[in-house]
């Protein structure tokens, strides 16, 4: 038995080294399970951990390719009892033990005979972190030696479990912080900001995967992409939320002017045709005042210029144009509703974003900075803020740039209607090599079935 024990201790030591360096909780659980099974010569082992929020025991069960989380109710079965009483339970015939809950066997089709349940204490020996459930000793039953070996494993495991839980916690806190930060920046200009951010992040992830990026990089771009518009925190509401071309004061002044002029014309018995024309002007101006989602129709543009060339006489008898040069200019904005100076301000959201994220130490934040700065650059060099061209635009910026446009076009915005899928895809293809990197357009189209599915899942 002496040499047998030393072999087991050696095996334990081998596992120990792996366990100490494992920071991923799921992989750590797998290691602990294997170690206990081999060292104790058992058929099965499950390591349950305590969920610190709910106090419930949980574990992951491998089922072919997938893993399933299983939960134990408080005090349920032998493992639950070991947890509740903080005592080791060693049973030679579980069916003769009233604490054993048979329905698990019934459910899984497994036949439990012998069982060793041991609470895993934290490194300060104050709280129970979880429970080892070791089942069916290959020969005989679990001995005192087995209990001692499992105690050693359990003591060594606790530090690793604590570390990986801390790491998990930090990772989760990091993800939540990033997401909340991004939400804060964008909550004003979209009614479904959280959904928009999730979509951009999921589509980006799918494109990156399809491109064959490394899993760590995919994970990084998934998080970093949500911060692409963080610089919008510094964009004034009046611009970001602007939904028409003229302010209500500006439009009111024009409507007042038209009303005044048609009253005046009635007094001088102007032909009814002329009066109808003036009221049509008012309607056309209201139409032109709405942001143009695709492009402003040429006839409407011409009509606005025509109205602008009409003259009227004001209260003081001065002859003036019916629309000022400035009003004509605003009403004939081709796409959206922003004036040149407002547009300049919008463009700065890339630079503000990069400033907010600048000089971070983490790779994740540095990637987020690159994305914030370059997601509006265009492949042919006609984008902003720097007019970078082709491969001078960082890959992450090119990916998020395309995904962002895809999502913007397939959603409604204050300044635009939703486009149909066919139109959006046609636009991406048409802009391949102009706005977008042709390689990324290709990858996007390849990933599109998955993206479409994700889109359905996220809207459901
Ligand atoms: P966003 O709404 O998230 O749009 C992101 C990008 O999608 C746009 O970047 C543009 O490349 C594309 N996009 C969105 N709508 C259209 C469209 O109707 N036609 C075409 N061809 N492309 C479209 P862009 O243009 O650099 O705009 C950056 C951000 O500036 C927008 O983010 C939005 O927040 C704001 N913005 C742009 N135009 C307007 C506007 O007319 N009015 C207002 N209030 N905001 C605007
Ligand atoms: C206006 O110009 O908006 C008012 C019309 C007027 O001065 O009579
Ligand atoms: C465009 O991509 O510029 C036009 C979009 C459309 O066909 O609706
Ligand atoms: Fe942007």
Short mmCIF file of C-alpha atoms and ligand atoms in Angstrom, two decimals:
data_model
loop_
_atom_site.label_atom_id
_atom_site.label_comp_id
_atom_site.label_asym_id
_atom_site.label_seq_id
_atom_site.Cartn_x
_atom_site.Cartn_y
_atom_site.Cartn_z
CA UNK A 1 0.00 0.00 0.00
CA UNK A 2 2.97 2.31 0.68
CA UNK A 3 4.09 2.56 -2.95
CA UNK A 4 0.48 2.84 -4.07
CA UNK A 5 0.03 5.87 -1.81
CA UNK A 6 3.21 7.52 -3.03
CA UNK A 7 2.05 7.02 -6.62
CA UNK A 8 -1.21 8.73 -5.75
CA UNK A 9 0.59 11.59 -4.05
CA UNK A 10 2.77 12.02 -7.12
CA UNK A 11 -0.32 12.13 -9.32
CA UNK A 12 -1.84 14.68 -6.96
CA UNK A 13 1.29 16.80 -7.17
CA UNK A 14 1.16 16.72 -10.97
CA UNK A 15 -2.40 17.99 -10.92
CA UNK A 16 -1.49 20.55 -8.26
CA UNK A 17 0.91 22.32 -10.59
CA UNK A 18 -1.74 22.61 -13.29
CA UNK A 19 -4.39 23.70 -10.81
CA UNK A 20 -2.26 26.47 -9.37
CA UNK A 21 -1.77 28.10 -12.75
CA UNK A 22 -5.34 27.84 -14.05
CA UNK A 23 -7.29 31.12 -13.93
CA UNK A 24 -10.30 30.01 -15.94
CA UNK A 25 -12.99 28.73 -13.61
CA UNK A 26 -14.56 26.27 -16.05
CA UNK A 27 -11.21 24.69 -16.93
CA UNK A 28 -10.28 24.62 -13.26
CA UNK A 29 -13.42 22.66 -12.45
CA UNK A 30 -12.56 20.13 -15.14
CA UNK A 31 -9.04 19.74 -13.69
CA UNK A 32 -10.34 19.21 -10.16
CA UNK A 33 -12.87 16.67 -11.38
CA UNK A 34 -10.23 14.67 -13.21
CA UNK A 35 -7.78 14.84 -10.33
CA UNK A 36 -10.31 13.55 -7.80
CA UNK A 37 -11.51 10.81 -10.11
CA UNK A 38 -8.02 9.51 -10.84
CA UNK A 39 -6.45 9.87 -7.41
CA UNK A 40 -9.43 8.34 -5.62
CA UNK A 41 -10.00 5.72 -8.32
CA UNK A 42 -13.61 6.72 -8.64
CA UNK A 43 -16.00 6.40 -11.54
CA UNK A 44 -17.36 9.93 -11.35
CA UNK A 45 -16.71 13.27 -9.77
CA UNK A 46 -18.59 16.55 -9.81
CA UNK A 47 -17.34 19.72 -8.17
CA UNK A 48 -20.13 22.00 -7.00
CA UNK A 49 -19.45 25.61 -6.18
CA UNK A 50 -21.52 28.04 -4.13
CA UNK A 51 -23.05 30.89 -6.10
CA UNK A 52 -22.14 33.83 -3.91
CA UNK A 53 -25.28 35.76 -4.80
CA UNK A 54 -27.90 33.05 -4.36
CA UNK A 55 -26.08 30.68 -2.00
CA UNK A 56 -27.01 27.82 -4.34
CA UNK A 57 -24.70 25.01 -5.37
CA UNK A 58 -24.04 24.79 -9.09
CA UNK A 59 -21.84 22.85 -11.43
CA UNK A 60 -21.26 22.33 -15.10
CA UNK A 61 -21.93 19.02 -16.76
CA UNK A 62 -20.22 18.14 -20.00
CA UNK A 63 -22.71 16.70 -22.47
CA UNK A 64 -20.92 15.88 -25.68
CA UNK A 65 -19.88 19.22 -27.15
CA UNK A 66 -22.05 21.31 -24.87
CA UNK A 67 -21.94 22.05 -21.18
CA UNK A 68 -25.02 22.35 -19.05
CA UNK A 69 -25.22 24.12 -15.71
CA UNK A 70 -26.83 22.06 -12.99
CA UNK A 71 -28.21 23.50 -9.77
CA UNK A 72 -28.77 21.84 -6.40
CA UNK A 73 -31.46 23.08 -4.09
CA UNK A 74 -30.36 23.81 -0.51
CA UNK A 75 -29.77 20.56 1.30
CA UNK A 76 -30.69 18.48 -1.73
CA UNK A 77 -29.11 15.04 -1.79
CA UNK A 78 -25.87 14.03 -0.20
CA UNK A 79 -23.86 16.89 -1.71
CA UNK A 80 -26.43 19.39 -0.45
CA UNK A 81 -26.26 17.79 2.99
CA UNK A 82 -22.46 17.97 3.10
CA UNK A 83 -22.73 21.64 2.23
CA UNK A 84 -25.45 22.35 4.79
CA UNK A 85 -23.68 20.57 7.65
CA UNK A 86 -20.13 21.46 6.53
CA UNK A 87 -19.21 17.81 7.16
CA UNK A 88 -17.73 15.08 5.02
CA UNK A 89 -20.16 12.31 4.16
CA UNK A 90 -18.79 8.89 3.24
CA UNK A 91 -21.47 6.35 2.32
CA UNK A 92 -20.96 2.69 1.39
CA UNK A 93 -24.48 2.08 0.15
CA UNK A 94 -26.30 5.20 -0.87
CA UNK A 95 -29.64 3.50 -1.45
CA UNK A 96 -29.68 2.60 2.24
CA UNK A 97 -29.12 6.26 3.17
CA UNK A 98 -32.20 8.43 3.61
CA UNK A 99 -30.30 11.61 2.66
CA UNK A 100 -29.71 10.29 -0.85
CA UNK A 101 -32.15 11.57 -3.48
CA UNK A 102 -32.83 8.82 -5.96
CA UNK A 103 -34.50 10.97 -8.55
CA UNK A 104 -31.10 12.21 -9.78
CA UNK A 105 -30.17 8.61 -10.60
CA UNK A 106 -33.55 8.13 -12.18
CA UNK A 107 -33.06 11.24 -14.30
CA UNK A 108 -29.52 10.49 -15.39
CA UNK A 109 -29.85 6.71 -15.63
CA UNK A 110 -26.74 6.41 -13.49
CA UNK A 111 -26.57 3.93 -10.65
CA UNK A 112 -24.84 5.35 -7.58
CA UNK A 113 -23.44 2.87 -5.07
CA UNK A 114 -20.73 4.46 -2.97
CA UNK A 115 -20.28 8.20 -2.42
CA UNK A 116 -17.79 10.57 -0.82
CA UNK A 117 -18.96 14.14 -0.31
CA UNK A 118 -16.54 16.71 1.04
CA UNK A 119 -16.99 20.43 1.64
CA UNK A 120 -14.25 22.60 0.13
CA UNK A 121 -13.19 25.28 2.60
CA UNK A 122 -11.84 28.67 1.57
CA UNK A 123 -8.18 29.44 2.19
CA UNK A 124 -8.98 31.01 5.56
CA UNK A 125 -11.00 27.99 6.63
CA UNK A 126 -13.99 30.20 7.31
CA UNK A 127 -16.51 29.57 4.57
CA UNK A 128 -17.40 26.62 2.42
CA UNK A 129 -16.67 27.37 -1.25
CA UNK A 130 -18.24 24.25 -2.64
CA UNK A 131 -18.52 20.49 -2.42
CA UNK A 132 -16.67 17.58 -4.00
CA UNK A 133 -19.04 14.81 -5.01
CA UNK A 134 -17.08 11.64 -5.75
CA UNK A 135 -19.08 8.59 -6.77
CA UNK A 136 -18.57 4.83 -7.12
CA UNK A 137 -15.14 3.74 -5.97
CA UNK A 138 -13.94 1.31 -8.61
CA UNK A 139 -13.29 -1.40 -6.05
CA UNK A 140 -14.86 -1.49 -2.60
CA UNK A 141 -15.68 1.82 -0.99
CA UNK A 142 -14.00 5.13 -0.15
CA UNK A 143 -11.44 4.77 2.65
CA UNK A 144 -9.95 7.14 5.23
CA UNK A 145 -6.93 7.39 2.98
CA UNK A 146 -9.24 8.60 0.19
CA UNK A 147 -10.64 11.22 2.55
CA UNK A 148 -7.14 12.41 3.41
CA UNK A 149 -6.13 12.60 -0.26
CA UNK A 150 -9.28 14.52 -1.12
CA UNK A 151 -8.62 16.88 1.80
CA UNK A 152 -5.20 17.67 0.35
CA UNK A 153 -6.67 18.26 -3.12
CA UNK A 154 -9.45 20.35 -1.66
CA UNK A 155 -7.05 22.52 0.36
CA UNK A 156 -4.93 23.17 -2.69
CA UNK A 157 -7.96 23.81 -4.86
CA UNK A 158 -9.42 26.52 -2.68
CA UNK A 159 -6.78 29.16 -3.46
CA UNK A 160 -7.13 28.47 -7.17
CA UNK A 161 -10.92 28.62 -6.95
CA UNK A 162 -10.79 31.90 -5.05
CA UNK A 163 -8.39 33.37 -7.57
CA UNK A 164 -10.41 32.34 -10.56
CA UNK A 165 -13.61 33.61 -8.95
CA UNK A 166 -11.89 36.91 -8.36
CA UNK A 167 -10.72 36.90 -11.96
CA UNK A 168 -14.24 36.05 -13.15
CA UNK A 169 -15.63 38.84 -11.01
CA UNK A 170 -13.14 41.33 -12.41
CA UNK A 171 -13.88 40.23 -15.94
CA UNK A 172 -17.59 40.63 -15.35
CA UNK A 173 -17.12 44.00 -13.69
CA UNK A 174 -14.99 45.07 -16.64
CA UNK A 175 -17.65 44.02 -19.13
CA UNK A 176 -20.40 45.71 -17.18
CA UNK A 177 -18.37 48.89 -16.80
CA UNK A 178 -17.56 49.05 -20.48
CA UNK A 179 -21.16 48.45 -21.46
CA UNK A 180 -22.51 51.06 -19.03
CA UNK A 181 -19.93 53.59 -20.15
CA UNK A 182 -20.97 53.04 -23.76
CA UNK A 183 -24.67 53.28 -22.86
CA UNK A 184 -24.11 56.60 -21.14
CA UNK A 185 -22.61 58.08 -24.29
CA UNK A 186 -25.37 56.98 -26.59
CA UNK A 187 -28.55 56.98 -24.57
CA UNK A 188 -29.61 60.30 -26.09
CA UNK A 189 -29.74 59.71 -29.82
CA UNK A 190 -31.24 56.26 -30.01
CA UNK A 191 -34.35 54.90 -28.41
CA UNK A 192 -32.83 51.43 -28.16
CA UNK A 193 -29.22 52.16 -27.31
CA UNK A 194 -28.60 48.97 -25.35
CA UNK A 195 -29.93 46.92 -28.25
CA UNK A 196 -27.87 48.90 -30.78
CA UNK A 197 -24.69 48.34 -28.76
CA UNK A 198 -25.42 44.63 -28.38
CA UNK A 199 -26.05 44.31 -32.11
CA UNK A 200 -22.86 46.13 -33.08
CA UNK A 201 -20.89 44.03 -30.64
CA UNK A 202 -22.40 40.72 -31.77
CA UNK A 203 -22.09 41.46 -35.51
CA UNK A 204 -18.50 42.62 -35.03
CA UNK A 205 -17.76 39.41 -33.19
CA UNK A 206 -19.26 37.30 -35.99
CA UNK A 207 -17.28 39.16 -38.66
CA UNK A 208 -14.06 38.83 -36.66
CA UNK A 209 -14.65 35.09 -36.18
CA UNK A 210 -15.44 34.55 -39.85
CA UNK A 211 -12.21 36.35 -40.66
CA UNK A 212 -10.35 33.80 -38.59
CA UNK A 213 -9.19 36.09 -35.78
CA UNK A 214 -7.80 34.47 -32.62
CA UNK A 215 -10.40 33.90 -29.85
CA UNK A 216 -8.69 36.38 -27.50
CA UNK A 217 -8.78 39.04 -30.18
CA UNK A 218 -12.41 38.29 -30.99
CA UNK A 219 -13.27 38.72 -27.32
CA UNK A 220 -11.36 41.99 -27.23
CA UNK A 221 -13.02 43.47 -30.30
CA UNK A 222 -16.40 42.33 -28.97
CA UNK A 223 -15.97 44.57 -25.94
CA UNK A 224 -13.99 47.36 -27.57
CA UNK A 225 -16.52 47.84 -30.37
CA UNK A 226 -19.23 48.93 -27.93
CA UNK A 227 -17.20 52.06 -27.16
CA UNK A 228 -16.93 53.27 -30.77
CA UNK A 229 -19.26 56.25 -30.25
CA UNK A 230 -18.22 57.12 -26.68
CA UNK A 231 -17.13 60.56 -27.99
CA UNK A 232 -20.79 61.44 -28.58
CA UNK A 233 -21.00 62.38 -24.88
CA UNK A 234 -19.40 65.64 -25.97
CA UNK A 235 -21.76 66.30 -28.91
CA UNK A 236 -24.48 68.86 -28.04
CA UNK A 237 -28.09 67.64 -27.91
CA UNK A 238 -29.16 70.29 -30.39
CA UNK A 239 -27.05 68.54 -33.02
CA UNK A 240 -27.24 64.90 -31.99
CA UNK A 241 -31.01 64.99 -31.54
CA UNK A 242 -31.74 67.29 -34.44
CA UNK A 243 -34.61 65.73 -36.35
CA UNK A 244 -35.46 68.36 -38.97
CA UNK A 245 -33.50 70.81 -41.07
CA UNK A 246 -34.86 74.05 -39.62
CA UNK A 247 -35.50 74.79 -35.96
CA UNK A 248 -39.15 75.34 -35.06
CA UNK A 249 -38.42 79.09 -34.73
CA UNK A 250 -36.94 79.20 -38.20
CA UNK A 251 -39.87 77.28 -39.69
CA UNK A 252 -42.36 79.43 -37.76
CA UNK A 253 -40.86 82.61 -39.22
CA UNK A 254 -41.27 81.26 -42.76
CA UNK A 255 -44.86 80.16 -42.17
CA UNK A 256 -45.69 83.53 -40.69
CA UNK A 257 -44.15 85.24 -43.70
CA UNK A 258 -46.14 83.13 -46.18
CA UNK A 259 -49.36 83.75 -44.26
CA UNK A 260 -48.68 87.46 -44.19
CA UNK A 261 -47.96 87.53 -47.90
CA UNK A 262 -51.10 85.63 -48.89
CA UNK A 263 -53.27 87.94 -46.71
CA UNK A 264 -51.64 90.83 -48.47
CA UNK A 265 -52.33 89.29 -51.89
CA UNK A 266 -56.01 88.76 -50.97
CA UNK A 267 -56.31 92.47 -50.22
CA UNK A 268 -55.06 93.38 -53.68
CA UNK A 269 -57.39 90.81 -55.30
CA UNK A 270 -54.60 88.60 -56.60
CA UNK A 271 -55.77 85.64 -58.72
CA UNK A 272 -56.90 82.55 -56.77
CA UNK A 273 -54.23 80.55 -58.60
CA UNK A 274 -51.51 82.59 -57.00
CA UNK A 275 -52.99 82.11 -53.52
CA UNK A 276 -53.13 78.34 -54.06
CA UNK A 277 -49.54 78.40 -55.17
CA UNK A 278 -48.45 80.13 -51.98
CA UNK A 279 -50.20 77.55 -49.83
CA UNK A 280 -48.49 74.84 -51.87
CA UNK A 281 -45.17 76.54 -51.09
CA UNK A 282 -45.87 76.07 -47.38
CA UNK A 283 -46.54 72.37 -47.89
CA UNK A 284 -43.40 71.89 -49.98
CA UNK A 285 -41.29 73.67 -47.42
CA UNK A 286 -42.60 71.37 -44.68
CA UNK A 287 -41.73 68.41 -46.86
CA UNK A 288 -38.23 69.65 -47.59
CA UNK A 289 -37.73 70.36 -43.90
CA UNK A 290 -37.82 66.67 -43.09
CA UNK A 291 -34.40 64.99 -43.12
CA UNK A 292 -33.65 63.16 -46.34
CA UNK A 293 -33.12 59.52 -45.55
CA UNK A 294 -31.49 58.58 -48.82
CA UNK A 295 -31.20 61.61 -51.00
CA UNK A 296 -33.41 64.63 -51.46
CA UNK A 297 -35.48 64.29 -54.68
CA UNK A 298 -34.25 66.65 -57.39
CA UNK A 299 -37.72 68.15 -58.20
CA UNK A 300 -38.17 69.16 -54.56
CA UNK A 301 -34.69 70.74 -54.52
CA UNK A 302 -35.55 72.73 -57.64
CA UNK A 303 -38.88 73.81 -56.14
CA UNK A 304 -37.21 75.11 -52.98
CA UNK A 305 -34.79 77.13 -55.09
CA UNK A 306 -37.75 78.38 -57.10
CA UNK A 307 -39.56 79.48 -53.93
CA UNK A 308 -36.39 81.19 -52.82
CA UNK A 309 -36.34 83.21 -56.03
CA UNK A 310 -39.87 84.60 -55.39
CA UNK A 311 -40.22 88.09 -54.01
CA UNK A 312 -42.65 89.58 -51.54
CA UNK A 313 -43.12 92.91 -49.81
CA UNK A 314 -42.72 93.09 -46.05
CA UNK A 315 -44.59 95.33 -43.54
CA UNK A 316 -42.23 98.21 -44.20
CA UNK A 317 -42.74 97.97 -47.96
CA UNK A 318 -39.34 96.42 -48.59
CA UNK A 319 -39.08 93.80 -51.32
CA UNK A 320 -37.42 90.61 -50.08
CA UNK A 321 -36.92 87.02 -51.23
CA UNK A 322 -39.56 84.59 -49.93
CA UNK A 323 -36.76 82.39 -48.57
CA UNK A 324 -33.38 83.69 -47.49
CA UNK A 325 -30.20 82.23 -48.94
CA UNK A 326 -29.55 80.57 -45.59
CA UNK A 327 -33.03 79.04 -45.46
CA UNK A 328 -32.69 77.67 -49.00
CA UNK A 329 -29.33 76.21 -48.08
CA UNK A 330 -30.70 74.45 -45.00
CA UNK A 331 -33.81 73.16 -46.76
CA UNK A 332 -31.75 71.69 -49.59
CA UNK A 333 -29.41 69.66 -47.39
CA UNK A 334 -28.97 66.51 -49.47
CA UNK A 335 -28.70 63.84 -46.79
CA UNK A 336 -29.93 64.03 -43.20
CA UNK A 337 -30.43 67.47 -41.73
CA UNK A 338 -27.11 68.88 -40.56
CA UNK A 339 -25.53 72.15 -41.65
CA UNK A 340 -21.84 72.27 -42.45
CA UNK A 341 -20.83 73.60 -39.06
CA UNK A 342 -23.04 71.08 -37.24
CA UNK A 343 -21.49 68.38 -39.38
CA UNK A 344 -18.01 69.50 -38.38
CA UNK A 345 -19.07 69.16 -34.76
CA UNK A 346 -20.43 65.63 -35.35
CA UNK A 347 -17.16 64.58 -36.96
CA UNK A 348 -15.34 65.47 -33.76
CA UNK A 349 -16.99 62.58 -31.89
CA UNK A 350 -14.20 60.37 -33.23
CA UNK A 351 -11.51 62.62 -31.79
CA UNK A 352 -13.33 63.13 -28.47
CA UNK A 353 -13.75 59.37 -28.18
CA UNK A 354 -10.08 58.72 -28.79
CA UNK A 355 -9.20 61.37 -26.19
CA UNK A 356 -11.45 59.80 -23.58
CA UNK A 357 -9.83 56.42 -24.18
CA UNK A 358 -6.28 57.67 -24.76
CA UNK A 359 -3.20 56.50 -22.96
CA UNK A 360 -4.70 53.45 -21.39
CA UNK A 361 -2.43 50.57 -20.45
CA UNK A 362 -4.69 47.69 -21.35
CA UNK A 363 -4.71 46.26 -24.87
CA UNK A 364 -8.50 46.31 -24.77
CA UNK A 365 -8.66 50.06 -24.18
CA UNK A 366 -6.01 50.74 -26.78
CA UNK A 367 -8.06 48.81 -29.31
CA UNK A 368 -11.16 50.75 -28.24
CA UNK A 369 -9.24 53.99 -28.80
CA UNK A 370 -8.27 52.93 -32.34
CA UNK A 371 -11.88 52.00 -33.10
CA UNK A 372 -13.31 55.24 -31.72
CA UNK A 373 -10.82 57.26 -33.76
CA UNK A 374 -11.08 55.42 -37.08
CA UNK A 375 -14.58 53.94 -37.41
CA UNK A 376 -15.61 56.73 -39.82
CA UNK A 377 -12.54 56.57 -42.03
CA UNK A 378 -13.31 55.29 -45.51
CA UNK A 379 -11.31 52.82 -47.58
CA UNK A 380 -10.84 55.32 -50.44
CA UNK A 381 -9.56 58.02 -48.06
CA UNK A 382 -12.69 60.19 -48.11
CA UNK A 383 -13.65 59.59 -44.46
CA UNK A 384 -12.91 61.47 -41.24
CA UNK A 385 -11.20 62.60 -39.07
CA UNK A 386 -7.91 62.02 -40.88
CA UNK A 387 -8.83 60.78 -44.35
CA UNK A 388 -6.80 57.60 -43.84
CA UNK A 389 -6.75 55.20 -46.77
CA UNK A 390 -6.91 51.41 -47.13
CA UNK A 391 -4.65 49.47 -44.81
CA UNK A 392 -3.66 52.67 -42.99
CA UNK A 393 -7.03 52.34 -41.30
CA UNK A 394 -6.61 49.79 -38.47
CA UNK A 395 -8.42 46.52 -39.20
CA UNK A 396 -10.68 46.93 -36.14
CA UNK A 397 -11.73 50.35 -37.37
CA UNK A 398 -12.58 48.97 -40.81
CA UNK A 399 -14.67 46.15 -39.33
CA UNK A 400 -16.61 48.29 -36.85
CA UNK A 401 -16.98 51.00 -39.51
CA UNK A 402 -18.88 48.62 -41.76
CA UNK A 403 -20.92 46.99 -38.98
CA UNK A 404 -21.89 50.43 -37.65
CA UNK A 405 -23.22 51.55 -41.04
CA UNK A 406 -25.04 48.25 -41.50
CA UNK A 407 -26.80 48.70 -38.18
CA UNK A 408 -27.47 52.43 -38.71
CA UNK A 409 -29.07 51.80 -42.10
CA UNK A 410 -31.15 48.86 -40.94
CA UNK A 411 -32.47 50.89 -37.96
CA UNK A 412 -34.52 54.03 -37.59
CA UNK A 413 -32.72 57.16 -36.37
CA UNK A 414 -34.02 60.62 -35.42
CA UNK A 415 -32.78 61.77 -38.80
CA UNK A 416 -33.59 58.80 -41.01
CA UNK A 417 -36.01 55.96 -41.73
CA UNK A 418 -35.12 52.29 -41.62
CA UNK A 419 -33.86 50.88 -44.93
CA UNK A 420 -34.93 47.51 -46.29
CA UNK A 421 -32.38 44.67 -46.14
CA UNK A 422 -32.07 44.58 -49.89
CA UNK A 423 -31.22 48.29 -49.93
CA UNK A 424 -28.68 47.92 -47.12
CA UNK A 425 -26.91 44.98 -48.75
CA UNK A 426 -26.99 46.74 -52.13
CA UNK A 427 -25.41 49.77 -50.46
CA UNK A 428 -22.61 47.71 -48.87
CA UNK A 429 -21.84 46.11 -52.24
CA UNK A 430 -21.97 49.41 -54.08
CA UNK A 431 -19.62 51.01 -51.55
CA UNK A 432 -17.16 48.10 -51.61
CA UNK A 433 -13.77 49.60 -52.43
CA UNK A 434 -15.12 53.12 -51.77
CA UNK A 435 -16.40 53.40 -48.21
CA UNK A 436 -15.59 49.81 -47.26
CA UNK A 437 -12.67 47.43 -47.53
CA UNK A 438 -13.74 44.87 -50.19
CA UNK A 439 -12.27 42.05 -48.09
CA UNK A 440 -14.50 42.99 -45.17
CA UNK A 441 -17.57 43.32 -47.38
CA UNK A 442 -16.90 39.76 -48.55
CA UNK A 443 -16.46 38.43 -45.03
CA UNK A 444 -19.58 40.28 -43.90
CA UNK A 445 -21.66 38.73 -46.66
CA UNK A 446 -20.27 35.31 -45.77
CA UNK A 447 -21.20 35.88 -42.13
CA UNK A 448 -24.57 37.36 -43.06
CA UNK A 449 -26.78 34.29 -42.37
CA UNK A 450 -25.40 34.22 -38.82
CA UNK A 451 -25.78 37.98 -38.50
CA UNK A 452 -29.37 37.80 -39.67
CA UNK A 453 -30.08 35.07 -37.12
CA UNK A 454 -28.42 37.09 -34.34
CA UNK A 455 -30.51 40.07 -35.39
CA UNK A 456 -33.69 38.03 -34.97
CA UNK A 457 -32.54 36.65 -31.62
CA UNK A 458 -31.68 40.11 -30.31
CA UNK A 459 -34.99 41.63 -31.35
CA UNK A 460 -37.01 38.73 -29.93
P1 LIG B 1 -25.16 56.80 -36.81
O1 LIG B 1 -26.58 57.26 -36.89
O2 LIG B 1 -24.88 55.66 -35.91
O3 LIG B 1 -24.69 56.42 -38.28
C1 LIG B 1 -23.49 55.77 -38.51
C2 LIG B 1 -23.10 55.79 -39.96
O4 LIG B 1 -24.06 55.08 -40.75
C3 LIG B 1 -23.05 57.17 -40.60
O5 LIG B 1 -21.88 57.83 -40.31
C4 LIG B 1 -23.15 56.81 -42.08
O6 LIG B 1 -21.91 56.36 -42.57
C5 LIG B 1 -24.11 55.65 -42.06
N1 LIG B 1 -25.45 56.18 -42.31
C6 LIG B 1 -26.41 56.46 -41.42
N2 LIG B 1 -27.52 56.92 -42.04
C7 LIG B 1 -27.26 56.94 -43.34
C8 LIG B 1 -28.02 57.29 -44.52
O7 LIG B 1 -29.17 57.72 -44.44
N3 LIG B 1 -27.41 57.15 -45.73
C9 LIG B 1 -26.13 56.70 -45.86
N4 LIG B 1 -25.60 56.58 -47.08
N5 LIG B 1 -25.38 56.37 -44.77
C10 LIG B 1 -25.94 56.47 -43.54
P2 LIG B 1 -21.82 59.43 -40.43
O8 LIG B 1 -22.60 59.86 -41.62
O9 LIG B 1 -20.39 59.82 -40.38
O10 LIG B 1 -22.58 59.92 -39.16
C11 LIG B 1 -22.04 59.77 -37.86
C12 LIG B 1 -23.05 60.05 -36.80
O11 LIG B 1 -23.46 61.43 -36.94
C13 LIG B 1 -24.34 59.26 -36.95
O12 LIG B 1 -24.21 58.00 -36.33
C14 LIG B 1 -25.34 60.17 -36.24
O13 LIG B 1 -25.25 60.07 -34.84
C15 LIG B 1 -24.85 61.54 -36.63
N6 LIG B 1 -25.54 62.02 -37.83
C16 LIG B 1 -25.18 61.83 -39.12
N7 LIG B 1 -26.02 62.45 -39.95
C17 LIG B 1 -26.95 63.05 -39.15
C18 LIG B 1 -28.10 63.87 -39.42
O14 LIG B 1 -28.46 64.16 -40.56
N8 LIG B 1 -28.80 64.32 -38.33
C19 LIG B 1 -28.45 64.00 -37.05
N9 LIG B 1 -29.22 64.48 -36.06
N10 LIG B 1 -27.38 63.25 -36.77
C20 LIG B 1 -26.64 62.79 -37.80
C1 LIG B 2 -40.70 87.55 -41.59
O1 LIG B 2 -39.87 88.07 -42.31
O2 LIG B 2 -40.54 86.38 -41.18
C2 LIG B 2 -41.92 88.30 -41.12
C3 LIG B 2 -42.61 88.92 -42.28
C4 LIG B 2 -42.53 90.40 -42.28
O3 LIG B 2 -41.49 91.00 -41.92
O4 LIG B 2 -43.47 91.00 -42.65
C1 LIG B 3 -27.87 54.23 -51.58
O1 LIG B 3 -27.32 53.22 -51.20
O2 LIG B 3 -27.25 55.31 -51.72
C2 LIG B 3 -29.34 54.16 -51.93
C3 LIG B 3 -30.00 53.16 -51.05
C4 LIG B 3 -31.24 52.56 -51.63
O3 LIG B 3 -31.18 51.97 -52.72
O4 LIG B 3 -32.31 52.63 -50.97
FE1 LIG B 4 -19.64 57.10 -34.92
#
